[in-house]
mmCIF file with all atom_site columns, C-alpha atoms in Angstrom:
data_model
loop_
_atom_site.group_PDB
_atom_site.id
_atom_site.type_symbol
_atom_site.label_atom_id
_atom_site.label_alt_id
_atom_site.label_comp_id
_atom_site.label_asym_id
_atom_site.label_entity_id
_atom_site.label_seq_id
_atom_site.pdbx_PDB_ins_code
_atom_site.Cartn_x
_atom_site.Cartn_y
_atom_site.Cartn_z
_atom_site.occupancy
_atom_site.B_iso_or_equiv
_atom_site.pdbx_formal_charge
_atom_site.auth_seq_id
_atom_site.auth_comp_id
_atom_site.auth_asym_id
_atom_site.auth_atom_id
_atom_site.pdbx_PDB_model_num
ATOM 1   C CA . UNK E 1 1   ? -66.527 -26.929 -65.822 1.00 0.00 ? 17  UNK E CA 1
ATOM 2   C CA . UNK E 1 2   ? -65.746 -22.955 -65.519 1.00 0.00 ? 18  UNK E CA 1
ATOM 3   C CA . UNK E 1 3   ? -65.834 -23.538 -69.423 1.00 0.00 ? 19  UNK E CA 1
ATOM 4   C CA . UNK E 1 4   ? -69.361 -25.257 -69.957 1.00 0.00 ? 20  UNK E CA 1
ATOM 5   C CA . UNK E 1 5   ? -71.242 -22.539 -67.399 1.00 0.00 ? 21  UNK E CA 1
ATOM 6   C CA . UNK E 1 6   ? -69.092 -19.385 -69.605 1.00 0.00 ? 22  UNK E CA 1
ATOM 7   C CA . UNK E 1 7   ? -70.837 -21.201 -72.620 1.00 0.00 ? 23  UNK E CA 1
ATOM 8   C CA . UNK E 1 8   ? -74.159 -21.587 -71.515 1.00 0.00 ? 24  UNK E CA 1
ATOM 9   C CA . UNK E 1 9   ? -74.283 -17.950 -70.254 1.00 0.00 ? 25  UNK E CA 1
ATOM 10  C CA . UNK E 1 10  ? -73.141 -16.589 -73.698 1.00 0.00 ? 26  UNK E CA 1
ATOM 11  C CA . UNK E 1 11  ? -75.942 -18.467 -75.267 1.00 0.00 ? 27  UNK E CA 1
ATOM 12  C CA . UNK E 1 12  ? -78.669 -17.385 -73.129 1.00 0.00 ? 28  UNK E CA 1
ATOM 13  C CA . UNK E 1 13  ? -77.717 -13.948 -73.301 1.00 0.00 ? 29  UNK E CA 1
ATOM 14  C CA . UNK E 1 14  ? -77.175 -14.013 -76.954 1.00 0.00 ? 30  UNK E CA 1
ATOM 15  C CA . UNK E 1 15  ? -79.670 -11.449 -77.888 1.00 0.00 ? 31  UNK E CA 1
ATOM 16  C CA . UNK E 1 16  ? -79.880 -9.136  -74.741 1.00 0.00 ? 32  UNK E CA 1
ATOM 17  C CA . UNK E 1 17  ? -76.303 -8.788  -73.480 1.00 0.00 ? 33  UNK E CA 1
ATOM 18  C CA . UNK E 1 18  ? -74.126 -10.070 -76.326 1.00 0.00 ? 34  UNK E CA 1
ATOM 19  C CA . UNK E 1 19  ? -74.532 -9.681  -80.260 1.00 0.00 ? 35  UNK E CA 1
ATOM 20  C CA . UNK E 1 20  ? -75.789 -13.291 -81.084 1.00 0.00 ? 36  UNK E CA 1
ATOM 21  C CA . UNK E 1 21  ? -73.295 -13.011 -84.589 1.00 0.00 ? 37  UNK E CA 1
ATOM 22  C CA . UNK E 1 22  ? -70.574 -13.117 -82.344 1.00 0.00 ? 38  UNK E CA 1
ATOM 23  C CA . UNK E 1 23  ? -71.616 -15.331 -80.213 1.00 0.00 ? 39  UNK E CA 1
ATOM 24  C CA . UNK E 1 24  ? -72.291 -17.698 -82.958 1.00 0.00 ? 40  UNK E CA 1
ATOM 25  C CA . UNK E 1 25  ? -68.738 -17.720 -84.071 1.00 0.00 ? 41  UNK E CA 1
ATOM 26  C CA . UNK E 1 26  ? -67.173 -17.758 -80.810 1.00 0.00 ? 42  UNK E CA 1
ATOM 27  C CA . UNK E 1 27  ? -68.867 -21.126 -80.133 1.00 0.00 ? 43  UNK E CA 1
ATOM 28  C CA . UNK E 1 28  ? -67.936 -22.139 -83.942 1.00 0.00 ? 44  UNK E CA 1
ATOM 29  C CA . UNK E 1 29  ? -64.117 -21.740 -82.283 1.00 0.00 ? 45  UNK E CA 1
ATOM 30  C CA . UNK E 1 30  ? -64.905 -23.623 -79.270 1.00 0.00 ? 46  UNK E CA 1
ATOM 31  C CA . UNK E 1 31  ? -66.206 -26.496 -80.550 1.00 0.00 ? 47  UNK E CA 1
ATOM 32  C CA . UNK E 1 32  ? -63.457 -26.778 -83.146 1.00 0.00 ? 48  UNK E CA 1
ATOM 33  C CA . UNK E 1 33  ? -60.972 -26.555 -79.631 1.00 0.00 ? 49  UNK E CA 1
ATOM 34  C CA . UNK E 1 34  ? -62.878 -29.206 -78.443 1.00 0.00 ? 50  UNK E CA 1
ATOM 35  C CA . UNK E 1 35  ? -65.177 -27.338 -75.983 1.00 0.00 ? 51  UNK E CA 1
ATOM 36  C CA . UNK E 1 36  ? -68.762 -28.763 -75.716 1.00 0.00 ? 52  UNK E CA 1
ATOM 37  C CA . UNK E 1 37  ? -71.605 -26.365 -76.637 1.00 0.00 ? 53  UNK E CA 1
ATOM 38  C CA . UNK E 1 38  ? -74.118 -28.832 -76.460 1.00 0.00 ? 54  UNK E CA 1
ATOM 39  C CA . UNK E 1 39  ? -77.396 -27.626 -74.817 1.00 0.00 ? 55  UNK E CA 1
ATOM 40  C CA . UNK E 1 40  ? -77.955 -29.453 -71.174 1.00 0.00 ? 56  UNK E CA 1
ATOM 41  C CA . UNK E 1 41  ? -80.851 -31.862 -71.114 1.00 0.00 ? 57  UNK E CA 1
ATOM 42  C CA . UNK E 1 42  ? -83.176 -31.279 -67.554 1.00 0.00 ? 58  UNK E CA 1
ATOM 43  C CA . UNK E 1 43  ? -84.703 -34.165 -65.631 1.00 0.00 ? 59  UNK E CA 1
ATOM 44  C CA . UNK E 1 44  ? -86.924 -34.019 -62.854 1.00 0.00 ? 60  UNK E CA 1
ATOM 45  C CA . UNK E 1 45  ? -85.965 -34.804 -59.390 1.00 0.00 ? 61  UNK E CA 1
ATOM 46  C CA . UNK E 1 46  ? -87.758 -38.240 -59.097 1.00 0.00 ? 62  UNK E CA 1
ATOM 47  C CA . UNK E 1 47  ? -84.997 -39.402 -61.651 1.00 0.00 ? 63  UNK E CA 1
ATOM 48  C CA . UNK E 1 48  ? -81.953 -38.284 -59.947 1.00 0.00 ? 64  UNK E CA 1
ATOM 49  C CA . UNK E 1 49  ? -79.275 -40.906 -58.688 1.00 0.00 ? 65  UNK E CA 1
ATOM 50  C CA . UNK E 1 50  ? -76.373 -40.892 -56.948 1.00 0.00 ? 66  UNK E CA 1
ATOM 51  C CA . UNK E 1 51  ? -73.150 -39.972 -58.721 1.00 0.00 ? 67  UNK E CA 1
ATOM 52  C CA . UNK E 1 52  ? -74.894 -37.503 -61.110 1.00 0.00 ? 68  UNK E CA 1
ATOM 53  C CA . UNK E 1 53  ? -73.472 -34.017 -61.155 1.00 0.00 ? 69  UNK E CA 1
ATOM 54  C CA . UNK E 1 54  ? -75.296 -30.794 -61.530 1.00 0.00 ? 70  UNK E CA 1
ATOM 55  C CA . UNK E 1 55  ? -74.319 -28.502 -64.477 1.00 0.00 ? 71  UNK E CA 1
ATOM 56  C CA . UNK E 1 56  ? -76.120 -25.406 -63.854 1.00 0.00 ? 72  UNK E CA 1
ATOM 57  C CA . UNK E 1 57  ? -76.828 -24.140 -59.979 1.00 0.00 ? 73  UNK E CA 1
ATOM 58  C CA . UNK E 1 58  ? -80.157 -25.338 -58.518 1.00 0.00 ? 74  UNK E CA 1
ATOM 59  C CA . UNK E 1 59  ? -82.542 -22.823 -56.969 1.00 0.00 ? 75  UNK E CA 1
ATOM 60  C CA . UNK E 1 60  ? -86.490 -23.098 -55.911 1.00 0.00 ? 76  UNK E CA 1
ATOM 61  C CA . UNK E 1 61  ? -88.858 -21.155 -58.202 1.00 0.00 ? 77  UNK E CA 1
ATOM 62  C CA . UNK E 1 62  ? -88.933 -18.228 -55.565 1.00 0.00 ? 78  UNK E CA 1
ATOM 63  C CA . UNK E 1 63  ? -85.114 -17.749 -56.571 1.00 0.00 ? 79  UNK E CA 1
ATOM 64  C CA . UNK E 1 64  ? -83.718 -19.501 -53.142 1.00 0.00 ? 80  UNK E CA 1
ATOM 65  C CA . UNK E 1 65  ? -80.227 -20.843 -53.857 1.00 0.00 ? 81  UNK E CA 1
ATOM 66  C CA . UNK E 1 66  ? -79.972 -24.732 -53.200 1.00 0.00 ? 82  UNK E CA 1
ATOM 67  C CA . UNK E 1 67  ? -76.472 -25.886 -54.830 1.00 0.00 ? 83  UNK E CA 1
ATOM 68  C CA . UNK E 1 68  ? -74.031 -24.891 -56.864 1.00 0.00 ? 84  UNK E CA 1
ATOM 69  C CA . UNK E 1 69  ? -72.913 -26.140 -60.522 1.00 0.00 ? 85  UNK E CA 1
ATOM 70  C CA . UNK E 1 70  ? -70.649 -29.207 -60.362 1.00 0.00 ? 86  UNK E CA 1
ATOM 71  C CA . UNK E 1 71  ? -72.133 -30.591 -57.263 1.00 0.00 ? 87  UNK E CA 1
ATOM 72  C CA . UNK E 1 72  ? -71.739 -34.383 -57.168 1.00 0.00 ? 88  UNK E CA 1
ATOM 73  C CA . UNK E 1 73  ? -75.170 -35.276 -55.923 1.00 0.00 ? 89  UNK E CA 1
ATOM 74  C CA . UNK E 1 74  ? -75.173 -38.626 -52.616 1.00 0.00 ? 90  UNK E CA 1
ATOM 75  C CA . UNK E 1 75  ? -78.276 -40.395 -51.473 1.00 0.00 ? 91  UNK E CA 1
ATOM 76  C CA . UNK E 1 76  ? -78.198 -37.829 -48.604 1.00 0.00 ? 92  UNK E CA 1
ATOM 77  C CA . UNK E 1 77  ? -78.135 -34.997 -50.767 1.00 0.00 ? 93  UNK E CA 1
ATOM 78  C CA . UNK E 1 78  ? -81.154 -36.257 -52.736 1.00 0.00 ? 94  UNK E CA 1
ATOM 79  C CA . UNK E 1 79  ? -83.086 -36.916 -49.875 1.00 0.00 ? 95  UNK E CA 1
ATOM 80  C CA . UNK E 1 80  ? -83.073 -33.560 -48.672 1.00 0.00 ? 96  UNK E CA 1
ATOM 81  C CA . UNK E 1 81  ? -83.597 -31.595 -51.780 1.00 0.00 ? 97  UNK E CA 1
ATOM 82  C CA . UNK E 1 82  ? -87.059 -33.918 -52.162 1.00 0.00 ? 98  UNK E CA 1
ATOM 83  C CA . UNK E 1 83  ? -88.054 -33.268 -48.940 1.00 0.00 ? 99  UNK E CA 1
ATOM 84  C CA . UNK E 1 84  ? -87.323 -29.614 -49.683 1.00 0.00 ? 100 UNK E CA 1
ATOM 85  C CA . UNK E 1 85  ? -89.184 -29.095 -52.760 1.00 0.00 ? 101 UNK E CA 1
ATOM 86  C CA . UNK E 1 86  ? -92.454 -30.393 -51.309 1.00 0.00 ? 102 UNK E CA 1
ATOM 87  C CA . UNK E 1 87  ? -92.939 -27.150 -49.604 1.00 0.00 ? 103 UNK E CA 1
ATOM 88  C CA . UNK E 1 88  ? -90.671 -24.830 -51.913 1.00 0.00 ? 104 UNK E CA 1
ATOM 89  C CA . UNK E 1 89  ? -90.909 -26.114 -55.167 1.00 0.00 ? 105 UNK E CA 1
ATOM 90  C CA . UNK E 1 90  ? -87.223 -26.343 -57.565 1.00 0.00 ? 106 UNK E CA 1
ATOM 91  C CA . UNK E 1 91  ? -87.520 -24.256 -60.499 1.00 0.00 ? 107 UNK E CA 1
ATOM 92  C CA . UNK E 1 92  ? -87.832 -26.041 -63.724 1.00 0.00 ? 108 UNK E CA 1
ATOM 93  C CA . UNK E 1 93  ? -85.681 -29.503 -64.257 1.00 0.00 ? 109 UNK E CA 1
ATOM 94  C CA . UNK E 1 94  ? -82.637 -30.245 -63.158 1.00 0.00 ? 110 UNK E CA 1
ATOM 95  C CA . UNK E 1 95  ? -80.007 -30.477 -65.376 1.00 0.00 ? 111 UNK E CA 1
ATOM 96  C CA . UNK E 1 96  ? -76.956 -33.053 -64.679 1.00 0.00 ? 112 UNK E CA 1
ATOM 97  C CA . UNK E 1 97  ? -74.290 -34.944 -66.390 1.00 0.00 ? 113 UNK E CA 1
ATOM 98  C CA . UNK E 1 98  ? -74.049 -38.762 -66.745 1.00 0.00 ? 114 UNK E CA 1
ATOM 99  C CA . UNK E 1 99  ? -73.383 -40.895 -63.580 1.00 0.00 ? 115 UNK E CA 1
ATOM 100 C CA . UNK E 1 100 ? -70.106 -41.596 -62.729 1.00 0.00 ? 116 UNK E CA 1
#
């Protein structure tokens, strides 16, 4: 997973921390190493489940760390983090692999 979050960060800093030619052909040679540089897909909270796993860390829109990248998210998790966000809201969606 070190590998997918090293990705994303080179493509969101493309343009303001890394020349975005290079970046371009460094993910050209991960993808043909097999590396996924697909872009994550967000969902809101209502439509997490159990077994899903986080792929970037989750933090409320005031910047408050919640959890960390590669969390496996339990009933017990969810529960809190919706009970949480009704007085400090999660910034944007949240993005997650497939269940498991």
């Amino acid at each position: 997973m070190i590998h997918k979050a090293a990705l994303y960060h080179l493509k969101k800093y493309a343009f303001t921390h890394f020349d975005p030619d290079v970046v371009k052909v460094f993910l050209s040679i991960a993808k043909s190493k097999g590396l996924s540089t697909e872009d994550d897909v967000g969902i809101p909270l209502e439509r997490l489940k159990e077994g899903m796993k986080l792929r970037r860390s989750l933090y409320t829109q005031s910047g408050r760390f919640l959890l960390p990248y590669d969390t496996v998210l339990t009933n017990d998790i969810i529960m809190k983090l919706k009970r949480f966000a009704k007085t400090n809201p999660i910034k944007g969606e949240i993005y997650v692999t497939q269940e498991i």
